[in-house]
Coordinates of C-alpha atoms and ligand atoms in Angstrom, one line a residue:
X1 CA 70.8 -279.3 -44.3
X2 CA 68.5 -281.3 -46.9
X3 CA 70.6 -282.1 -49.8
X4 CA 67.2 -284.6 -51.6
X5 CA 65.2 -281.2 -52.4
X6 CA 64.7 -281.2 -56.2
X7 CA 62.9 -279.4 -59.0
X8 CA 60.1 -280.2 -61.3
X9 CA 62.7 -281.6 -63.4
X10 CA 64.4 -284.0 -60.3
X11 CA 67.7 -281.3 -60.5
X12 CA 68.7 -280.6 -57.1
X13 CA 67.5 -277.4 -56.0
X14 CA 70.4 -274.8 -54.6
X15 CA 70.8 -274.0 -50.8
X16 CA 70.6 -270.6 -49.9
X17 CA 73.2 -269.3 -47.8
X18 CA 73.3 -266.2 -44.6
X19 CA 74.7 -263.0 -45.5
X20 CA 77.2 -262.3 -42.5
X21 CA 79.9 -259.8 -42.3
X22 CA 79.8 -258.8 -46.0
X23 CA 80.0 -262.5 -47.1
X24 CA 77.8 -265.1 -48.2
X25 CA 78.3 -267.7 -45.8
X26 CA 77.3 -271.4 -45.4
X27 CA 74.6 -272.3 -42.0
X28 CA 76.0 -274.2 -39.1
X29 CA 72.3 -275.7 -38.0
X30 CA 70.9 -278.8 -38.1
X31 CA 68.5 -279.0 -41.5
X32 CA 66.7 -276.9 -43.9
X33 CA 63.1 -276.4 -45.1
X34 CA 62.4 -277.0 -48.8
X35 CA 60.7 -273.3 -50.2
X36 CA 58.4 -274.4 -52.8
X37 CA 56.2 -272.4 -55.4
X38 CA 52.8 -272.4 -53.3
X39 CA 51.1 -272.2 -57.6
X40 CA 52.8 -275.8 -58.4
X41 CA 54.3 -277.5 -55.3
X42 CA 57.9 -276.9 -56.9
X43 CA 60.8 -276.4 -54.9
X44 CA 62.8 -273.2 -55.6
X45 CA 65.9 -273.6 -53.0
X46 CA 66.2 -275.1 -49.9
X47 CA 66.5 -272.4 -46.8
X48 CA 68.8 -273.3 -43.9
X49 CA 67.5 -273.5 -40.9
X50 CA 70.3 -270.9 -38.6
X51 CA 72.0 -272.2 -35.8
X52 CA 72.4 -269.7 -32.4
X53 CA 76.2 -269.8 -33.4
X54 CA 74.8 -268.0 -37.2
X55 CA 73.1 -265.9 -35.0
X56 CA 75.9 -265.4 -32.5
X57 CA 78.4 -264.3 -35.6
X58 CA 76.0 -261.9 -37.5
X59 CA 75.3 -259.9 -34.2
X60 CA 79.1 -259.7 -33.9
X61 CA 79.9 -259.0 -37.6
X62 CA 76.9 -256.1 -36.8
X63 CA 78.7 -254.8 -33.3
X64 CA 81.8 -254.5 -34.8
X65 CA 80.6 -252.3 -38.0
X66 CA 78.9 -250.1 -35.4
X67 CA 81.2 -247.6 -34.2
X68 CA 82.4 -246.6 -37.8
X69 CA 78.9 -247.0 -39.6
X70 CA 77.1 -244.8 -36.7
X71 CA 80.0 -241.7 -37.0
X72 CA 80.0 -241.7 -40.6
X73 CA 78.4 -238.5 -41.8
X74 CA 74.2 -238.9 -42.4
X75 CA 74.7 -237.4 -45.7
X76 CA 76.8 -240.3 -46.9
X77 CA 73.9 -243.2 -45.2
X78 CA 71.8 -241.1 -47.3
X79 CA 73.3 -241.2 -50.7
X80 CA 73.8 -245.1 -50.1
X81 CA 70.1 -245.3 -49.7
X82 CA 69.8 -242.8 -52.9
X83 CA 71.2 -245.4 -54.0
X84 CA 69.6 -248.9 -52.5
X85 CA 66.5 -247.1 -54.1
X86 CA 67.8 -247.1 -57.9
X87 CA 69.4 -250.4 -57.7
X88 CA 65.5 -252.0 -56.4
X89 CA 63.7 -249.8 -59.1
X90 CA 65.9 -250.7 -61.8
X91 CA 65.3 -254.6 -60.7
X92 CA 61.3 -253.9 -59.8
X93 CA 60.0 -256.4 -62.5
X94 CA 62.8 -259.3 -61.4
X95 CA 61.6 -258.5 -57.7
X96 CA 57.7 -258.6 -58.2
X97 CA 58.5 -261.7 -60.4
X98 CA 59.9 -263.6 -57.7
X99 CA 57.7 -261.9 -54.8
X100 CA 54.9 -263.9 -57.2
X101 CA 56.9 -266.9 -57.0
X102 CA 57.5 -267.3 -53.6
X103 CA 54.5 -266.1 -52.3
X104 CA 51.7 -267.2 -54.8
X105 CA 50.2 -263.5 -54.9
X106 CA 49.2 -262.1 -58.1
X107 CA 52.0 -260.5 -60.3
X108 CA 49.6 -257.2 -60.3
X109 CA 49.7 -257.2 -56.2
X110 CA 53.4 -258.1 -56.2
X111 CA 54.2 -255.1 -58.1
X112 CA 51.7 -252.8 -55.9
X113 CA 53.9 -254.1 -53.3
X114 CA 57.2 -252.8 -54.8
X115 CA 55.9 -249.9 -55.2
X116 CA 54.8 -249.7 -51.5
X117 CA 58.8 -251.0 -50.9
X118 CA 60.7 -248.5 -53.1
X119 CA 58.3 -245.4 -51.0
X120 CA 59.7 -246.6 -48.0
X121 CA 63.2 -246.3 -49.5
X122 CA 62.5 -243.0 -50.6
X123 CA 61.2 -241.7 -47.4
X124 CA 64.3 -243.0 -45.5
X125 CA 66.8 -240.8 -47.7
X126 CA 65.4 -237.9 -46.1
X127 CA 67.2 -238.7 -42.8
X128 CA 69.1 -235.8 -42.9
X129 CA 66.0 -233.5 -42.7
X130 CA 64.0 -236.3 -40.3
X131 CA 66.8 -237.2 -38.0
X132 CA 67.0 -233.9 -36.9
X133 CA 67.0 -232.9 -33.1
X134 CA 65.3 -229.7 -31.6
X135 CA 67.2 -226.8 -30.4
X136 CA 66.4 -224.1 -28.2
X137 CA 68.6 -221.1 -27.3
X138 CA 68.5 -219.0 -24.2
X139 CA 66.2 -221.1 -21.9
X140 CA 67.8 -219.3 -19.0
X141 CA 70.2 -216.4 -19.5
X142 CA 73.1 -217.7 -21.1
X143 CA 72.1 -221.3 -21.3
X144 CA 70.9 -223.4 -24.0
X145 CA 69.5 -226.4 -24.6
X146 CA 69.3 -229.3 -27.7
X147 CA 68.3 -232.7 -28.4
X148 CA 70.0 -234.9 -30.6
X149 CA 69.2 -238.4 -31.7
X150 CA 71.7 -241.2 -31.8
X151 CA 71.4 -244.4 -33.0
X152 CA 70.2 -247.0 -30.7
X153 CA 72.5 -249.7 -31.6
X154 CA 72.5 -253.3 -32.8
X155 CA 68.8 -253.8 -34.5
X156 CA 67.3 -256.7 -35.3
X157 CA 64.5 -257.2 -38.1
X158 CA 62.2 -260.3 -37.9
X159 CA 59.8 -260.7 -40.8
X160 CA 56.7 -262.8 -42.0
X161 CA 56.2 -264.5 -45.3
X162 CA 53.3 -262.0 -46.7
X163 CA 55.4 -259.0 -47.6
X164 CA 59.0 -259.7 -47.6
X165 CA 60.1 -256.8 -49.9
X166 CA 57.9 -254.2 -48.2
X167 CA 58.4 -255.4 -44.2
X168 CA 62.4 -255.4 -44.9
X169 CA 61.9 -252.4 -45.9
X170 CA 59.8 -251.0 -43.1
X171 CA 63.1 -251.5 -41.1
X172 CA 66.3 -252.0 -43.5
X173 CA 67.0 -248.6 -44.7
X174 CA 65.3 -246.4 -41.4
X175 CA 67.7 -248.4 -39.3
X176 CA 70.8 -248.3 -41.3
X177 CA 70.1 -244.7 -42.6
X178 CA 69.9 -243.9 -38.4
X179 CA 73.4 -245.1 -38.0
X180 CA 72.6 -248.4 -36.7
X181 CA 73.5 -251.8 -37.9
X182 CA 70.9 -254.7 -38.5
X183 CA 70.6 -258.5 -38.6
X184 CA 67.4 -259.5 -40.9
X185 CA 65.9 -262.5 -39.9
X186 CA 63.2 -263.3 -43.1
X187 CA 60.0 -265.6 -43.1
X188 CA 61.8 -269.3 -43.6
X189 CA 58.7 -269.6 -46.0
X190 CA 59.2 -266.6 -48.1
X191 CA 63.1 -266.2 -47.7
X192 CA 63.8 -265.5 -51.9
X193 CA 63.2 -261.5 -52.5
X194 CA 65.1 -260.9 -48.8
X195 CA 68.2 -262.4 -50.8
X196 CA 67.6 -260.4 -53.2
X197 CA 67.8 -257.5 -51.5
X198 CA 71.0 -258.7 -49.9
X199 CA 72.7 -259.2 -53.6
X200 CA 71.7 -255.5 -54.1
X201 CA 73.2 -254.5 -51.1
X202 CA 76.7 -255.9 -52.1
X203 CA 76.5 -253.3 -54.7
X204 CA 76.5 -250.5 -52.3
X205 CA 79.9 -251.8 -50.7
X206 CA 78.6 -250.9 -47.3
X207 CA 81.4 -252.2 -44.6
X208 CA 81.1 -255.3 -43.7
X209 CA 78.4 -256.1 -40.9
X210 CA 76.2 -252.9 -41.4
X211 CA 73.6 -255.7 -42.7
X212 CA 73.3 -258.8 -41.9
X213 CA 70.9 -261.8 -43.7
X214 CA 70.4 -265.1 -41.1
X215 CA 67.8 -267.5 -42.2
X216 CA 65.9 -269.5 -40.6
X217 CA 63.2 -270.3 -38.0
X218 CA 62.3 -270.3 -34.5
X219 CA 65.8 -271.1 -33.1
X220 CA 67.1 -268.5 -34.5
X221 CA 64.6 -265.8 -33.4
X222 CA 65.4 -267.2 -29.8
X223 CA 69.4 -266.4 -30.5
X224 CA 68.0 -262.8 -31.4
X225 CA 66.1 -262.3 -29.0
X226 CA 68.3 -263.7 -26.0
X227 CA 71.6 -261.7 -27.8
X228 CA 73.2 -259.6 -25.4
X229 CA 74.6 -257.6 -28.4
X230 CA 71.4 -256.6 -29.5
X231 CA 69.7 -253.4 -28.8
X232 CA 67.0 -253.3 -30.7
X233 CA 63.8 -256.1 -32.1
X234 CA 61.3 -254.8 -34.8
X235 CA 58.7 -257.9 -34.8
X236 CA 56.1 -258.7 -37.4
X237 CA 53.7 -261.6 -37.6
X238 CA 51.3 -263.2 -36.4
X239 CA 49.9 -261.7 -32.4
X240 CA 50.4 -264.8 -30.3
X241 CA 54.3 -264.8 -31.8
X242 CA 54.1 -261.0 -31.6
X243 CA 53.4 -261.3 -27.6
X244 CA 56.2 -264.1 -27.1
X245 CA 58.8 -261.9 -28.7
X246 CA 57.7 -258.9 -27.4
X247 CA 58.1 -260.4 -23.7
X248 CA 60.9 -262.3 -24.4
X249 CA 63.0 -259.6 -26.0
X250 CA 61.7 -257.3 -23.4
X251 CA 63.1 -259.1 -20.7
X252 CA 66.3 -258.8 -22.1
X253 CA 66.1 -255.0 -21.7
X254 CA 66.1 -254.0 -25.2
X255 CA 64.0 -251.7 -27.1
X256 CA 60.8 -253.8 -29.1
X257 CA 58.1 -253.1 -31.5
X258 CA 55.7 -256.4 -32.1
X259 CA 53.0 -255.8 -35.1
X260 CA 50.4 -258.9 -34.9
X261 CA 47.9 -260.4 -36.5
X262 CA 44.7 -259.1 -37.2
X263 CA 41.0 -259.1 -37.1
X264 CA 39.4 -256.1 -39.6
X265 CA 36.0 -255.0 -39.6
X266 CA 34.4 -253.2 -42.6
X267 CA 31.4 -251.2 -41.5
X268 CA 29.0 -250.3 -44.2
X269 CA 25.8 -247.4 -43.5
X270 CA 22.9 -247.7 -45.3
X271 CA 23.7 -244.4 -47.1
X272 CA 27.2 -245.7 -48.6
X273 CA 27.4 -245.9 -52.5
X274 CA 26.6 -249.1 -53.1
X275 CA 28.6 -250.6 -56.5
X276 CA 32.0 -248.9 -54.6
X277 CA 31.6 -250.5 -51.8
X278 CA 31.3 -253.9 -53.0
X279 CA 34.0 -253.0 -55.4
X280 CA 36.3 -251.9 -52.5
X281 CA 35.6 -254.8 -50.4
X282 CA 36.5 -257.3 -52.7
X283 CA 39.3 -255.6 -53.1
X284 CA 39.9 -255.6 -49.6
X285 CA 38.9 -258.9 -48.5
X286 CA 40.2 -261.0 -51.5
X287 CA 43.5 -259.2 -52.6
X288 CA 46.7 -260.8 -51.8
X289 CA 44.1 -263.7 -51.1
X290 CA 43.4 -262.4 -48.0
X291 CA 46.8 -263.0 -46.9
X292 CA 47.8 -259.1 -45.4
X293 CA 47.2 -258.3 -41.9
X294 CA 45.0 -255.0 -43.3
X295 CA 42.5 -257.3 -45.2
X296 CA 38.7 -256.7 -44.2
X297 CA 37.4 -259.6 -43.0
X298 CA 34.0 -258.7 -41.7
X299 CA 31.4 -256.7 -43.3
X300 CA 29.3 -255.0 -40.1
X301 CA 26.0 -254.0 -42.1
X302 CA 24.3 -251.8 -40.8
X303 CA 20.3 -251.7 -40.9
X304 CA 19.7 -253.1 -44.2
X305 CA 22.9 -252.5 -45.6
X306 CA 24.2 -255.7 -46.7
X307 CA 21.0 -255.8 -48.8
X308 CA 21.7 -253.1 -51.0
X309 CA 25.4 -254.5 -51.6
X310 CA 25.0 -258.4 -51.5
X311 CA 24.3 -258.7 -55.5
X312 CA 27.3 -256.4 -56.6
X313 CA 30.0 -257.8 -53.7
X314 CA 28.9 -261.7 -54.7
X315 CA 29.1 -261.2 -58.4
X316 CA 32.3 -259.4 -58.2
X317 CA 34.2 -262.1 -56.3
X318 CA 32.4 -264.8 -58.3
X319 CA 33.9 -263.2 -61.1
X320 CA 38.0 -263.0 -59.8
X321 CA 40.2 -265.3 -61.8
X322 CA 41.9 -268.0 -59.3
X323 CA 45.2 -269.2 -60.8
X324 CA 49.1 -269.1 -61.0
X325 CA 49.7 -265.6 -59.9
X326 CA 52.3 -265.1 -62.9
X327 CA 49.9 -266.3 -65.7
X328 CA 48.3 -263.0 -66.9
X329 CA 44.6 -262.4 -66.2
X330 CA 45.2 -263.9 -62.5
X331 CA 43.6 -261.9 -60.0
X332 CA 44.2 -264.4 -57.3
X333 CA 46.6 -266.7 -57.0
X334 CA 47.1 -269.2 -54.0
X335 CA 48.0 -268.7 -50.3
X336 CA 51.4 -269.4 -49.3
X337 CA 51.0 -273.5 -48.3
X338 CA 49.1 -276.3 -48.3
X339 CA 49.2 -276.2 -44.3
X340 CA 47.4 -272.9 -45.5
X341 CA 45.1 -274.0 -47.3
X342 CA 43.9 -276.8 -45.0
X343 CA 43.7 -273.9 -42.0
X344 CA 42.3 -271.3 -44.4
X345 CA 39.0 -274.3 -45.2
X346 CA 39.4 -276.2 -42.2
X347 CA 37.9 -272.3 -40.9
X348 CA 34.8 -272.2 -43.5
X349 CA 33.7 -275.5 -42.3
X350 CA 34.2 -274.3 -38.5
X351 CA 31.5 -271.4 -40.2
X352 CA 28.9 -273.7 -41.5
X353 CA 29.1 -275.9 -38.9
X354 CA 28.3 -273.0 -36.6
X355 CA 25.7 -271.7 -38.6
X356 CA 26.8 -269.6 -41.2
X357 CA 25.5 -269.7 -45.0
X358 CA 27.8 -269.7 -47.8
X359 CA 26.7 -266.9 -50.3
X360 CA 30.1 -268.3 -52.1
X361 CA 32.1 -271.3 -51.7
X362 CA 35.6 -270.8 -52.7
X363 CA 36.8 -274.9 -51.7
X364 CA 36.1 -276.1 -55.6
X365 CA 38.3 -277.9 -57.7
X366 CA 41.2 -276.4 -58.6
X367 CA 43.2 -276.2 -61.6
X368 CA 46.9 -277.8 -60.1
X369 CA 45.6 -280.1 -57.1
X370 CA 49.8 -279.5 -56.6
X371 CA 48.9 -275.5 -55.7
X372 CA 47.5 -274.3 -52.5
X373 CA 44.6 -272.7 -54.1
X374 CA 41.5 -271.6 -52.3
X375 CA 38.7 -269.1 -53.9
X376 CA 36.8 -266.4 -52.8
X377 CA 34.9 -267.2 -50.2
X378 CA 31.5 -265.0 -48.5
X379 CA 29.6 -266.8 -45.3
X380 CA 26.6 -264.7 -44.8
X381 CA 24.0 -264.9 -41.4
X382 CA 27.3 -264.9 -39.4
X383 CA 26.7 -264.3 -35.6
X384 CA 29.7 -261.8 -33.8
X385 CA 30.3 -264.7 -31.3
X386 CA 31.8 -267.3 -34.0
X387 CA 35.2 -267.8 -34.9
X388 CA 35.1 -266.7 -38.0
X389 CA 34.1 -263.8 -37.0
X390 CA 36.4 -263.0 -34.3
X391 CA 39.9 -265.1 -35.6
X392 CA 42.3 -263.8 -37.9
X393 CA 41.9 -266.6 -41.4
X394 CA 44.4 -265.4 -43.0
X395 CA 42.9 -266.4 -46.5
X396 CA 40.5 -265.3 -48.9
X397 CA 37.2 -265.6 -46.5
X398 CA 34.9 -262.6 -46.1
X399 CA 32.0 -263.1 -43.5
X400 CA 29.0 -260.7 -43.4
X401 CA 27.4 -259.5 -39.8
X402 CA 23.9 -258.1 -39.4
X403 CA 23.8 -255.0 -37.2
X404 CA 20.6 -252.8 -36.2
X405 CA 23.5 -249.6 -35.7
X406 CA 26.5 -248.1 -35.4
X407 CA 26.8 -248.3 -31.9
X408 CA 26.1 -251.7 -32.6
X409 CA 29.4 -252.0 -35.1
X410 CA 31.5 -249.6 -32.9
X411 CA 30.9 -252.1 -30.0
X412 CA 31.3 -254.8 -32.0
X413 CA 34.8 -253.6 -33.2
X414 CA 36.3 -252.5 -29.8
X415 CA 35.2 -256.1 -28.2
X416 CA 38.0 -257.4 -30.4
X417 CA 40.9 -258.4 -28.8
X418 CA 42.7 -257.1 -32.6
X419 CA 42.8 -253.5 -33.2
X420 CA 44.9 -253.0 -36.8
X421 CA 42.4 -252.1 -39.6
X422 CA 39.0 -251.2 -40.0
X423 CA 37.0 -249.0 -42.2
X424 CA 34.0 -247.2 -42.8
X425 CA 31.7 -246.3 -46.0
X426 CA 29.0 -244.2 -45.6
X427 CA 29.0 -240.5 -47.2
X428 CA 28.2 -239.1 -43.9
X429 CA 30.8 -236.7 -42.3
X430 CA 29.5 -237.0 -38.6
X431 CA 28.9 -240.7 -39.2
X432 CA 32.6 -240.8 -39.8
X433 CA 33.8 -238.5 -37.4
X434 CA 32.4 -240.2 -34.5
X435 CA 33.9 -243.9 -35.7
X436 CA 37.0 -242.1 -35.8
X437 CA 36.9 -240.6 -32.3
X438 CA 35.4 -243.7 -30.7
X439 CA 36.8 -246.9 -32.6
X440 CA 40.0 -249.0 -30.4
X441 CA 41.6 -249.2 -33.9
X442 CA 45.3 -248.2 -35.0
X443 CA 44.5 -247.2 -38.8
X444 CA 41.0 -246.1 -40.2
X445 CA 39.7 -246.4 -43.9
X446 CA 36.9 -244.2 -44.8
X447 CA 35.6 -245.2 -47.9
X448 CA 39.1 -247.0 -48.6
X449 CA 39.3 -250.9 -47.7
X450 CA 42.6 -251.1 -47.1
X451 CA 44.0 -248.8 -44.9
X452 CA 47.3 -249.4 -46.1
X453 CA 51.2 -248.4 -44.9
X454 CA 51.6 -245.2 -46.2
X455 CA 55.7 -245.0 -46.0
X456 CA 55.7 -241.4 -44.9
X457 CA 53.0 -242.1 -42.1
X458 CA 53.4 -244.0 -39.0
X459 CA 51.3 -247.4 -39.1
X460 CA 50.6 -249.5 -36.6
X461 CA 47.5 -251.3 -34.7
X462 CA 46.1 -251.3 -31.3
X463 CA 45.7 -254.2 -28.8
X464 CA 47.0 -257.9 -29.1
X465 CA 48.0 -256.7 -32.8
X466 CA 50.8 -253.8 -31.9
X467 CA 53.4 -254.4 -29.0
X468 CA 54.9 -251.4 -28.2
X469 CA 54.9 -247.8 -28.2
X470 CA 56.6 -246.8 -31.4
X471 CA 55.3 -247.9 -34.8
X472 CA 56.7 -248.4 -38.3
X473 CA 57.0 -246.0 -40.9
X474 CA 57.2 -242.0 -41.5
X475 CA 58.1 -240.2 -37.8
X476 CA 57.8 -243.7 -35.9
X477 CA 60.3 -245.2 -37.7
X478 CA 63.2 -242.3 -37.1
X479 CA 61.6 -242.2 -33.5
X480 CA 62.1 -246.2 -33.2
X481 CA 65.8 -246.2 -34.5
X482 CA 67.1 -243.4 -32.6
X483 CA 67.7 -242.3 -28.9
X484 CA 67.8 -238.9 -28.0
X485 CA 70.2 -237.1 -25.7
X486 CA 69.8 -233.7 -24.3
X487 CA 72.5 -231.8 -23.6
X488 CA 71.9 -228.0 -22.0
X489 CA 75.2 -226.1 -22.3
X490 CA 76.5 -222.6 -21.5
X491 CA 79.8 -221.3 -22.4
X492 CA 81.9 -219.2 -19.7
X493 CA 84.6 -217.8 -22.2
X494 CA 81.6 -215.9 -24.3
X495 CA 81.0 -213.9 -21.2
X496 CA 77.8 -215.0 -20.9
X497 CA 76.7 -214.7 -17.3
X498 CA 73.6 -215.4 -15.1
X499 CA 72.4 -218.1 -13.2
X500 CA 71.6 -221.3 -14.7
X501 CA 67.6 -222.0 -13.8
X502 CA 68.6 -225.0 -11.6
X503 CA 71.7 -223.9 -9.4
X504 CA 70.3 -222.1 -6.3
Ligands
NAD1 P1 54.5 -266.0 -37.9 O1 54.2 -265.4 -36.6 O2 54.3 -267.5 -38.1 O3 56.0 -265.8 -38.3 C1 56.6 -264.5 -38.3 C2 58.1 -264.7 -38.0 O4 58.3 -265.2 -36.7 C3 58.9 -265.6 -38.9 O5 60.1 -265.0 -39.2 C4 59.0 -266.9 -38.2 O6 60.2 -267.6 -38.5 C5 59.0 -266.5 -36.7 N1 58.4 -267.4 -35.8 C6 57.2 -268.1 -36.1 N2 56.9 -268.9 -35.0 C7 57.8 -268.6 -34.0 C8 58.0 -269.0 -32.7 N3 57.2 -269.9 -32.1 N4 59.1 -268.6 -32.0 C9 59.9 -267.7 -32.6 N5 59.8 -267.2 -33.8 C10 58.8 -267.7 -34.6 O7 53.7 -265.2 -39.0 P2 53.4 -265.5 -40.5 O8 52.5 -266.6 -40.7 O9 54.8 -265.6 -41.2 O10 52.7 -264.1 -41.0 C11 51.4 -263.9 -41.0 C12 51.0 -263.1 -39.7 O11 51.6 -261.9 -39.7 C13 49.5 -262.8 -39.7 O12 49.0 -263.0 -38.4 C14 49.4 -261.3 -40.1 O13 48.3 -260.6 -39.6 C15 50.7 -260.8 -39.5 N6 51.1 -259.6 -40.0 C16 51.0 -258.4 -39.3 C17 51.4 -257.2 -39.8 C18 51.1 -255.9 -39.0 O14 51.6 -254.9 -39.4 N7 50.5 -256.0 -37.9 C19 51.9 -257.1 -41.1 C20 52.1 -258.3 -41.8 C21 51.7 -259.5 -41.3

């Protein structure tokens, strides 16, 4: 582990530790990563880098809690999660504080996404109502039949650096609430608010092993994913890491869902309201600098389109405040590295060398040369076959397509190998319906530009940026996090009689 990380001030920053059997407990593997303040360059804490045998003993600290944690009654998980959900709202400023921190987004965003965290809290409390089975009596005479759900096991949570309150949340309190136990494996980038959590936790004096906190990077996802003693992997990040786990966890027999990266298109008809739009989309496309797998990306315009909202959309990014996402009046603050940033305008300049136009260049000079700062930025006269147009960014780039129609957009969309996010504006009903019916896209926005989580909805995408078959969230999540069993019974003492619909 790195013991020459300092602060600002040349202190030694602290190491952060695992969370494994209901202790805080030092890494066995080789190294650390500094985690540094993507505003100023600073380093926060140094994050250990998890050996398989860190691995090895949170998976057993998890099997061992299992049998108790999965009989004891729901309505007790529940209360806990009551529970869980008034210790995170009562710390929601000290959370979005540090989200800001270690992630560089905008306080104003980091709050949005504790909100989005403490909803997904709130919908797990109501396992007892949403972990219920189906029941039927008297499917032959005498005989009936039921379904119960169980929970499927050992789960393990691994989790990227844009949201790590609200992605721990996708899984943390579905999967525990179910009866399962879990080992969260955070973004080594963005490992600070996950600790957090895990200090919360303690409160709830859960017994020891129901959740487990292992840092650390691709060594440690292997140990996951190879465990024997795990049942379960919920994946998020980017696809081509998404498709790696989702085979390699696969071929260890257990139960996977991969979410990907991401490619969004934002279709606009020449009859959509032009000031919202452009108000929407650079909401969309520059929020969270780009940096959320539901960002639009790519404005299809259709027949004149772009035209009517070019003015409006340009002015209103021009006018976003780039900065330190704490210091008030920041609308964007930086992306999460410097290796960032050099992808993030290594890609605009893969743009104009292909032939794009820069409507806006967001490369300037920046305030702290120490913070992985990059404006908004819009390429206009882009052609569907460039990168920029087809790769995920990741960053605060919006590039514009001309199209003569919408089955020009709707083809354009579905020859994307990404399917997560896309939306519509137009004010036309049968405009809509039909991109809704004929679109290869997991979640649709019409009129919306982010068509974000909702907790009590399933979410998930289509293509190279879901693996899978259950998503996250609302029914998805119960369905991901429990098996069912169906048991069809009849009782001979009652003096029920007949033949059962099976027995000749
Ligand atoms: P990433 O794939 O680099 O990392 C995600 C996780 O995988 C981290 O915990 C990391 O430690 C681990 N990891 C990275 N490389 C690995 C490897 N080679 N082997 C094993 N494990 C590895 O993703 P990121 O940069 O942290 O996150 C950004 C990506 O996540 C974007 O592509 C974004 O679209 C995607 N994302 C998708 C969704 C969704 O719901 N589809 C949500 C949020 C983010």
């Amino acid at each position: 582990m790195s013991t020459t990380a300092t602060d600002r001030a040349g202190s030694p920053v602290r190491e952060m530790h695992n969370h494994i059997g209901g202790r805080w407990v030092a890494a066995t593997g080789a190294g650390g990563l500094e985690v540094l303040n993507p505003a100023d360059g600073a380093a926060l804490a140094t994050v250990p880098l998890s050996s398989a045998a860190d691995v090895d003993a949170a998976v057993a600290a998890a099997r061992a809690a299992l049998p108790q944690w999965s009989r004891r009654p729901v309505i007790e998980r529940a209360r806990l999660l009551f529970r869980l959900r008034q210790l995170v709202e009562e710390r929601l400023e000290d959370f979005a504080e540090l989200l800001t921190r270690d992630t560089g987004k905008a306080l104003l965003d980091a709050r949005l996404e504790m909100m989005r965290a403490l909803e997904t809290i709130e919908c797990a409390c109501a396992i007892p109502q949403t972990m219920q089975g189906r029941a039927l009596g008297q499917i032959a005479n005498g005989v009936d039949c039921e379904t119960f759900r169980q929970p499927v096991g050992v789960c393990a949570a691994i989790t990227p650096f844009n949201f790590p309150a609200m992605l721990t949340m996708w899984f943390l309190p579905f999967a525990i609430g179910c009866g399962n136990t879990l080992v969260l494996k955070p973004s080594e980038q963005t490992p600070l608010v996950p600790e957090l959590i895990f200090e919360l936790l303690e409160q709830l004096e859960l017994p020891p092993g129901v959740v487990n906190l292992v840092h650390g990077g691709e060594a440690a996802v292997n140990a996951l994913l190879d465990a024997p003693g795990v049942d379960a992997v919920s994946f998020v990040g980017s696809a081509a890491t998404a498709a790696y786990v989702y085979e390699r966890a696969a071929a260890t027999g257990k139960r996977v869902q991969a979410f990907g990266g991401a490619k969004n298109y934002m279709v606009v008809m020449p009859d959509a309201v032009a000031d919202k739009v452009a108000a929407n989309i650079v909401a969309s496309a520059f929020g969270g600098a780009g940096q959320r797998c539901m960002a639009g990306s790519v404005i299809l315009a259709v027949d004149g389109a772009w035209e009517q909202i070019r003015e409006p959309l340009v002015a209103a990014a021009d006018r976003l405040r780039v900065g330190d996402g704490m210091q008030a009046g920041t609308d964007l603050g930086p992306v999460v590295s410097q290796d960032a940033r050099a992808r993030v305008t290594d890609m605009i300049e893969i743009g104009v060398d292909e032939g794009a136009s820069l409507a806006l260049d967001g490369r300037g000079p920046v305030a702290d040369p120490n913070g992985a700062f990059v404006g908004p930025t819009v390429l206009e006269n882009v052609s569907a076959q460039m990168l920029v147009a087809r790769e995920e960014i990741f960053g605060p780039v919006l590039s514009v397509i001309p199209v003569a129609s919408l089955d020009e957009a709707i083809a354009l969309v579905n020859a994307s190998r990404y399917g997560n996010g896309t939306s519509i504006f137009t004010e036309s009903g049968a405009v809509v319906r039909r991109y809704r019916e004929e679109v290869e896209v997991g979640m649709i926005g019409v009129n919306i530009g982010v068509a974000a989580p909702v907790a009590f909805f399933p979410f998930g995408g289509w293509k190279s940026s879901f693996l899978g078959d259950v998503g996250a969230c609302g029914t998805d999540a119960i369905d991901f996090f429990t098996r069912k069993k169906t048991v069809t019974s009849r009782w001979f003492s009652g003096g029920q009689t007949g033949k059962y619909f099976v027995e000749s």
